[in-house]
PDB file of C-alpha atoms in Angstrom:
ATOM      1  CA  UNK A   1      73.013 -64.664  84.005  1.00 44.00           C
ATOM      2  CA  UNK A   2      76.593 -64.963  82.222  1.00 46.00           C
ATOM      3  CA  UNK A   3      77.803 -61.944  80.752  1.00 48.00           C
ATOM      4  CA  UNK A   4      77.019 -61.982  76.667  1.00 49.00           C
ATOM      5  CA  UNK A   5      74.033 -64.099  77.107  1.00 52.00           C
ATOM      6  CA  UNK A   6      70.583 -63.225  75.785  1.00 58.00           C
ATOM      7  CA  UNK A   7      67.660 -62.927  77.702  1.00 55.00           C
ATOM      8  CA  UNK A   8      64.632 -64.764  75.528  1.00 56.00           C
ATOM      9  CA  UNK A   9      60.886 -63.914  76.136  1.00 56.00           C
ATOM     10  CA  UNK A  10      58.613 -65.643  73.920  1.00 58.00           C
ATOM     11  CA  UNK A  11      55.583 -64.211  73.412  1.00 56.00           C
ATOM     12  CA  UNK A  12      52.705 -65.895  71.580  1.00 58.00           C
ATOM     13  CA  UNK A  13      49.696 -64.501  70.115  1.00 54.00           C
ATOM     14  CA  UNK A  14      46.088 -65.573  71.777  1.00 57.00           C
ATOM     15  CA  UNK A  15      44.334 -67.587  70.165  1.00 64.00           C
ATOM     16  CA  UNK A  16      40.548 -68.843  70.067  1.00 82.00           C
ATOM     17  CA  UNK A  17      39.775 -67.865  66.745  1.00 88.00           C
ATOM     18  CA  UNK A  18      36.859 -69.102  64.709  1.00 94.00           C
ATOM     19  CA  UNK A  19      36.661 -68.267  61.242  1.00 95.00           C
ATOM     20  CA  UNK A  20      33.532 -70.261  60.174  1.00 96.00           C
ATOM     21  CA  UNK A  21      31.946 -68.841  62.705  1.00 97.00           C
ATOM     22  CA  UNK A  22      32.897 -65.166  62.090  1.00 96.00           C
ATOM     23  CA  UNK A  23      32.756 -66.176  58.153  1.00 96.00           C
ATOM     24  CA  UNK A  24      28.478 -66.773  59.314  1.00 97.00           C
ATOM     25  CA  UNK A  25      29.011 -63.452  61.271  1.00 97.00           C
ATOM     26  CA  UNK A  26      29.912 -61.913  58.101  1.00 97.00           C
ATOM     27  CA  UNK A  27      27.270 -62.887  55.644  1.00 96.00           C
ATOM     28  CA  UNK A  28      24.723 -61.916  58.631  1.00 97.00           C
ATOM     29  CA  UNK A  29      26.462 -58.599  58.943  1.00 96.00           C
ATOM     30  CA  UNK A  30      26.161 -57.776  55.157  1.00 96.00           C
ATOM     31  CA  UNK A  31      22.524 -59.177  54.870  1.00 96.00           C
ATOM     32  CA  UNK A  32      21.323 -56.846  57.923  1.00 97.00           C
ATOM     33  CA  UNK A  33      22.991 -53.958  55.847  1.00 96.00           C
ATOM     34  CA  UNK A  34      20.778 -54.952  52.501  1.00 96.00           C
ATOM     35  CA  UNK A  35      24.311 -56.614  50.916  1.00 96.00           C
ATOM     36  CA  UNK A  36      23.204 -59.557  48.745  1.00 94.00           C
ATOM     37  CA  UNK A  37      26.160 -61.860  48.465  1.00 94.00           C
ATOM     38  CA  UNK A  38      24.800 -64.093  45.770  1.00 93.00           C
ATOM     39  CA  UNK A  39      26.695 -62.925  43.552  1.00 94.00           C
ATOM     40  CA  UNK A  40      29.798 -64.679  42.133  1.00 94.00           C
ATOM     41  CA  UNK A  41      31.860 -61.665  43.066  1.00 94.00           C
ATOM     42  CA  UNK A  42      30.517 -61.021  46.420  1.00 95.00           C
ATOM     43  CA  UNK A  43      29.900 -64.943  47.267  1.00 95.00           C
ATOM     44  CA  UNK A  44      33.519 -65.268  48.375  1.00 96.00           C
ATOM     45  CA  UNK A  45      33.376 -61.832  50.685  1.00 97.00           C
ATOM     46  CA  UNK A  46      32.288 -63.477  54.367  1.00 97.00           C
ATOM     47  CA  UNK A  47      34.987 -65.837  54.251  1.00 97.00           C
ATOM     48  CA  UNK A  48      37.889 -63.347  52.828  1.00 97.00           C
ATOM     49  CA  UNK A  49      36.287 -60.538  55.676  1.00 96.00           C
ATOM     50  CA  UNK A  50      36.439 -63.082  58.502  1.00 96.00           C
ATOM     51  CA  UNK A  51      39.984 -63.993  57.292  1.00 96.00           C
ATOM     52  CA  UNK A  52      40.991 -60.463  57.002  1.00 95.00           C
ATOM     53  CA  UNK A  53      40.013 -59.444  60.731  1.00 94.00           C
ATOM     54  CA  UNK A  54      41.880 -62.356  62.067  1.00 93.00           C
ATOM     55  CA  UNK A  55      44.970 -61.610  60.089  1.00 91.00           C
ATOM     56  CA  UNK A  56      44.647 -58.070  61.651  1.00 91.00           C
ATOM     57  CA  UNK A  57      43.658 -59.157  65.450  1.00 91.00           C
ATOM     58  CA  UNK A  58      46.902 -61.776  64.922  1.00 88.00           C
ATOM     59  CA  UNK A  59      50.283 -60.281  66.123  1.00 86.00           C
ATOM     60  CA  UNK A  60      53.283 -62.940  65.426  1.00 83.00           C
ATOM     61  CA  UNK A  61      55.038 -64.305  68.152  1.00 82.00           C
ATOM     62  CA  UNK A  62      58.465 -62.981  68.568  1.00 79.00           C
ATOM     63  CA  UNK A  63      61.443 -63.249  71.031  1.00 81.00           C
ATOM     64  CA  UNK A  64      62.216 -60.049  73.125  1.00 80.00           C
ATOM     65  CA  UNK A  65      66.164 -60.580  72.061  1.00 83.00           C
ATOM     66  CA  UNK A  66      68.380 -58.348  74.374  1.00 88.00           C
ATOM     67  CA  UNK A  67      72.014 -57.820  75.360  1.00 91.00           C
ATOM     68  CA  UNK A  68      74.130 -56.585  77.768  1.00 93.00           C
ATOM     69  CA  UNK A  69      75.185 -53.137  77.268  1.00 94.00           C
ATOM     70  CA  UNK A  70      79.067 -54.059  77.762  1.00 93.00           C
ATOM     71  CA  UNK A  71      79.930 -50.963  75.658  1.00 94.00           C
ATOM     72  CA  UNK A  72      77.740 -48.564  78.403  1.00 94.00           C
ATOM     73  CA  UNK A  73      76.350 -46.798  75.456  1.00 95.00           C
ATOM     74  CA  UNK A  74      74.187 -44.482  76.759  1.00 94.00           C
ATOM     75  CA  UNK A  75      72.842 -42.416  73.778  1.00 95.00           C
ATOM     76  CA  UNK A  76      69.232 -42.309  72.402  1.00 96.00           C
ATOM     77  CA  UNK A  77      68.834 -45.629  70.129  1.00 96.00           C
ATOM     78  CA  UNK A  78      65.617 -44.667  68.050  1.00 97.00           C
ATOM     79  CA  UNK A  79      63.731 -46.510  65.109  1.00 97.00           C
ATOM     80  CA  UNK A  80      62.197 -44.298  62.916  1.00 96.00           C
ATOM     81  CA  UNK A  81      59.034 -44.268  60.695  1.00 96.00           C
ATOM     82  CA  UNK A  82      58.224 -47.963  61.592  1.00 98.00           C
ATOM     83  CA  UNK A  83      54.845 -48.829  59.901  1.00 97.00           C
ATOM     84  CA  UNK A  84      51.785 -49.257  62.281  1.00 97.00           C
ATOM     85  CA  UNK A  85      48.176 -50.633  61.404  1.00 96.00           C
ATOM     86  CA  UNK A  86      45.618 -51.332  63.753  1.00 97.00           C
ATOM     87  CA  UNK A  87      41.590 -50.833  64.064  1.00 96.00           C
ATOM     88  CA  UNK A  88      39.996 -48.167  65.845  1.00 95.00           C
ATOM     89  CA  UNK A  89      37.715 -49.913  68.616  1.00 95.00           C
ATOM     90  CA  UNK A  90      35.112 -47.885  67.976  1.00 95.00           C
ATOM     91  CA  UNK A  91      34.384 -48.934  64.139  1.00 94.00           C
ATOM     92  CA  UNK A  92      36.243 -51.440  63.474  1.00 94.00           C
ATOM     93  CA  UNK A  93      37.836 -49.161  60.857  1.00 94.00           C
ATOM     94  CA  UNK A  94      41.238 -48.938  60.134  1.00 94.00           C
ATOM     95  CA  UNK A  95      44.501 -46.631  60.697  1.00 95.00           C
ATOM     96  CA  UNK A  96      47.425 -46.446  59.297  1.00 97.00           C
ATOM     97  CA  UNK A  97      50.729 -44.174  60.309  1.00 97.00           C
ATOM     98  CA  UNK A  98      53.940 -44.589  61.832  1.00 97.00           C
ATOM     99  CA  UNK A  99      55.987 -45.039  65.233  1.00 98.00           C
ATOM    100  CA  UNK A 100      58.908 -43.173  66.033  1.00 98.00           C
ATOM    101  CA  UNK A 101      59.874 -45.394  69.132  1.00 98.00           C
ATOM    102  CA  UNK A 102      63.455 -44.674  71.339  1.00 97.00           C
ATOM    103  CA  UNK A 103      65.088 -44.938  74.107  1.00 97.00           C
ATOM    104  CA  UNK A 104      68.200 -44.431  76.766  1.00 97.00           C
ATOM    105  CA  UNK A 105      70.167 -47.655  77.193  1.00 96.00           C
ATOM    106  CA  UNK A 106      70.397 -48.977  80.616  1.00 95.00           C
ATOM    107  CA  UNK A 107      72.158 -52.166  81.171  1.00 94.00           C
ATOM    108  CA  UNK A 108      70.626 -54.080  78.446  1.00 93.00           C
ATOM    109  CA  UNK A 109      70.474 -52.892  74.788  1.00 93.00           C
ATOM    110  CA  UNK A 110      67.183 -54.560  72.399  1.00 92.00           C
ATOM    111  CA  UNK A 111      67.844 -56.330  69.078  1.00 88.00           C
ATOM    112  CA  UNK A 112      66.289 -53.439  67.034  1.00 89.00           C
ATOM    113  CA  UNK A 113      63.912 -55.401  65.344  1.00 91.00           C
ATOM    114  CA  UNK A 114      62.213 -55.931  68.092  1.00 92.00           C
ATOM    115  CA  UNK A 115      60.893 -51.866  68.309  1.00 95.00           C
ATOM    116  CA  UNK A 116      58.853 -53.012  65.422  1.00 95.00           C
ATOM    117  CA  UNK A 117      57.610 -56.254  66.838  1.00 93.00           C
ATOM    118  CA  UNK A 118      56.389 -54.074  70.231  1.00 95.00           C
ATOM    119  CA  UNK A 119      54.524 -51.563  68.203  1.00 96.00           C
ATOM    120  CA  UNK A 120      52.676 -54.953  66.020  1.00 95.00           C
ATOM    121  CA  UNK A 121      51.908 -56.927  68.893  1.00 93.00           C
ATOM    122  CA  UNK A 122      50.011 -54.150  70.619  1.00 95.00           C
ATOM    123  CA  UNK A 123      48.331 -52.794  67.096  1.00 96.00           C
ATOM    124  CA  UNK A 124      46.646 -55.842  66.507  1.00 94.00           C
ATOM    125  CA  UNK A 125      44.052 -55.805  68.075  1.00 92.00           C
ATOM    126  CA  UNK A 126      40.929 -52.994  68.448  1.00 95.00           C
ATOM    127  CA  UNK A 127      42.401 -49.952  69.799  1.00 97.00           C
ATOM    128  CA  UNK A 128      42.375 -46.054  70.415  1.00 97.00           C
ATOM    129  CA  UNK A 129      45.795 -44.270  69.333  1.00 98.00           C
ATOM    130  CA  UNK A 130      46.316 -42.804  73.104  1.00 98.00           C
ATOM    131  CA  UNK A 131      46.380 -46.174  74.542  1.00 98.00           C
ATOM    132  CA  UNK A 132      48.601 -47.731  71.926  1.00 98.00           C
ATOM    133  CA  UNK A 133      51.419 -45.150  72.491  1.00 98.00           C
ATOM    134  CA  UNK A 134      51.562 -45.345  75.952  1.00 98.00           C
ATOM    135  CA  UNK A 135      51.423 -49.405  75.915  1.00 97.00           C
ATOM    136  CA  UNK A 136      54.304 -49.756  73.998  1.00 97.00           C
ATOM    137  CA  UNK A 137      56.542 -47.076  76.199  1.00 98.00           C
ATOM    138  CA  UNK A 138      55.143 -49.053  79.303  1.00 97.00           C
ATOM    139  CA  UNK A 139      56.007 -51.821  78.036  1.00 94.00           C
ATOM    140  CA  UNK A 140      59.321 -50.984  77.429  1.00 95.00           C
ATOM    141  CA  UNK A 141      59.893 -49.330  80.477  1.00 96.00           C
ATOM    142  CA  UNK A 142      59.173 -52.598  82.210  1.00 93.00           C
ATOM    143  CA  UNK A 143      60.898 -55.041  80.218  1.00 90.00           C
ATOM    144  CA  UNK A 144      64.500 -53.346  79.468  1.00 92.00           C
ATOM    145  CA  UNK A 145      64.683 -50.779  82.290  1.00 93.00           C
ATOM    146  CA  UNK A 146      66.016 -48.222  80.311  1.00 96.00           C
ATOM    147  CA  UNK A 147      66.795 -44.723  81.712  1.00 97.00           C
ATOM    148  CA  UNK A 148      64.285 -42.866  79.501  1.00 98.00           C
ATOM    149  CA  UNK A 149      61.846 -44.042  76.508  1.00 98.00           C
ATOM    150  CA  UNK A 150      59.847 -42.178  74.103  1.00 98.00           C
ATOM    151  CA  UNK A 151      57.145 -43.098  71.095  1.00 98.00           C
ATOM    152  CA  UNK A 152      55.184 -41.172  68.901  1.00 98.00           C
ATOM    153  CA  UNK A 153      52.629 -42.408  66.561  1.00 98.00           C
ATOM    154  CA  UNK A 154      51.194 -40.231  63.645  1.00 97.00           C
ATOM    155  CA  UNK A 155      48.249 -42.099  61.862  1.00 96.00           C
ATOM    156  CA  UNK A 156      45.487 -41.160  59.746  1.00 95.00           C
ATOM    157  CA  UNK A 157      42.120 -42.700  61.014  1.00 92.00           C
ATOM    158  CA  UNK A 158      39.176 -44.239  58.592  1.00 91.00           C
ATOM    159  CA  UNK A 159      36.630 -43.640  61.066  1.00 89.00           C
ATOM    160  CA  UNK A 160      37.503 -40.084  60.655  1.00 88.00           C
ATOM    161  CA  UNK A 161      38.287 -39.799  57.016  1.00 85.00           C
ATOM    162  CA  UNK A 162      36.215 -41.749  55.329  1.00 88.00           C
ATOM    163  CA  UNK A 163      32.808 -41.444  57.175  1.00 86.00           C
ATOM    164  CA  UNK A 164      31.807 -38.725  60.212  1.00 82.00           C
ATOM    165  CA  UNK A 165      33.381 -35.670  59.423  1.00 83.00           C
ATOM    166  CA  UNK A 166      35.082 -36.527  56.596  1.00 82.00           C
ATOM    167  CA  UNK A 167      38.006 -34.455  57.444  1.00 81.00           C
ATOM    168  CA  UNK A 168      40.541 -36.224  54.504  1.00 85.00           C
ATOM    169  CA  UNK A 169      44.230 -35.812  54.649  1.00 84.00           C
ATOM    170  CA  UNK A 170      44.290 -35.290  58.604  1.00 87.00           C
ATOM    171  CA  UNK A 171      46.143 -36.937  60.894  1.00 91.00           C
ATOM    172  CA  UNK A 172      46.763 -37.784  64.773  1.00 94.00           C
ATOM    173  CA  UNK A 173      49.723 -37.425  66.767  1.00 95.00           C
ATOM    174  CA  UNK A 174      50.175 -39.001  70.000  1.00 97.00           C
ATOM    175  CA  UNK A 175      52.989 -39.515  72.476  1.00 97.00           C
ATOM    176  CA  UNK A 176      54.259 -40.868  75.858  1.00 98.00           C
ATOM    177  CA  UNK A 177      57.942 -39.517  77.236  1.00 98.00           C
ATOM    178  CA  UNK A 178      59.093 -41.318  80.136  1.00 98.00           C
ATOM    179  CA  UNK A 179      62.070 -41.386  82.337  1.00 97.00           C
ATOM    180  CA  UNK A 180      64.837 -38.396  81.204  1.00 96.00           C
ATOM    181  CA  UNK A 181      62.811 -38.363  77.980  1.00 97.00           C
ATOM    182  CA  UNK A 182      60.124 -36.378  79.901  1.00 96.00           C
ATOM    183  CA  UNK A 183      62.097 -35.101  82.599  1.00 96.00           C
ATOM    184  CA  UNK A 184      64.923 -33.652  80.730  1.00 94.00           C
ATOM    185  CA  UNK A 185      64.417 -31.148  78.398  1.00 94.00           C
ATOM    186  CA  UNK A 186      67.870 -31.504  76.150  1.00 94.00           C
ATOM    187  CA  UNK A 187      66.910 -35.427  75.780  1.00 94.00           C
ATOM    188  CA  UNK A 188      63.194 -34.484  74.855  1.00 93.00           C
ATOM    189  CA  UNK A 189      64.268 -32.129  72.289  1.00 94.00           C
ATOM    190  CA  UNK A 190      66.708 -34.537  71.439  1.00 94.00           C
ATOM    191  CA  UNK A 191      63.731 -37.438  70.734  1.00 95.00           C
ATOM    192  CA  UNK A 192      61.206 -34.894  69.445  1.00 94.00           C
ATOM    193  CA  UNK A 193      64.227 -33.818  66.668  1.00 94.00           C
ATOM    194  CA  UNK A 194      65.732 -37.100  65.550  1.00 93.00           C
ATOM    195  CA  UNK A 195      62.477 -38.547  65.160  1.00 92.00           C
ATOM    196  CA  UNK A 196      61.519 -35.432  62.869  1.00 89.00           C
ATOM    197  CA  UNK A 197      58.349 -34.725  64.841  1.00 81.00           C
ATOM    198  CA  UNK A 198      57.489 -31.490  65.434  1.00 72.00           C
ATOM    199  CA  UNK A 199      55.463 -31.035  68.556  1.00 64.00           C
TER     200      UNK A 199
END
């Protein structure tokens, strides 16, 4: 590859999705639960469900954009507080939080956008919190090669506030370190600190 070129990986979202069928799987849903939806108000409510679920299961396609490092910068490149939303796989319920996600340059540097784009395309879709974090620091790992990357996710969980315990206002941190990010202790501190997590 010439110097100054970008490497381009397009990456498209699957697809296979029925909404008239998961509109039907709706109104069952909310019959079996004693929901009448013959109302005008609740009429509309299969349809705007199934369409809801399918935005969330839906990640964008994007272009993994990245660069030669010609500069050999070798400092931590983090994005901070990016937003995340998934659904927890065991409810279907939502959670919300953040992503702190960085890492040590190697010989390519990533548009930055694309930090956000990682975290999306592997949110949407059902998932735990553990095995979001580490997907997007796998992830990458494999796909830049950088010496070191870390991610942290904080997120409050539905399934957690809203029903079960009912524990409101807490939240869930989770986090994968690899490379010098976990095996040095200056560049771990270094992550935990700029990212303003406090582990």
């Amino acid at each position: 590859m010439r110097a100054g070129t970008a490497l381009r990986v397009v990456h498209e979202p699957d697809t296979g999705v029925d909404i008239a069928a998961a509109e039907d799987a709706a109104a069952a849903f909310l019959r079996a639960l004693g929901v009448s939806t013959d109302t005008e108000s609740l009429r509309g409510t299969p349809g705007r469900m199934a369409r809801a679920y399918a935005e969330l299961f839906s990640p964008r396609p994007f272009d993994l954009t990245t660069f030669p490092n010609d500069e050999g910068y070798d400092e931590l490149v983090l994005a901070r507080a990016i937003p995340v939303r998934s659904v927890c796989e065991h409810h279907l319920l939502p959670f919300v939080g953040t992503a702190h996600v960085g890492y040590l340059p190697g010989e390519r540097i990533l548009g930055l956008s694309k930090l956000a784009r990682i975290v999306e395309y592997f949110a949407c879709r059902p998932q735990v919190q553990e095995r979001l974090t580490k997907q997007v620091a796998d992830w990458l790992n494999d796909h830049l090669n950088p010496r070191g990357v870390g991610v942290v996710i904080e997120a409050e969980h539905t399934c957690m506030t809203l029903r079960g315990v009912l524990a409101s206002g807490s939240t869930t941190v989770t986090s994968t370190l690899l490379g010098s990010l976990r095996e040095d202790v200056r560049s771990r501190q270094e992550f935990f600190a700029l990212s303003g997590v406090h582990i």
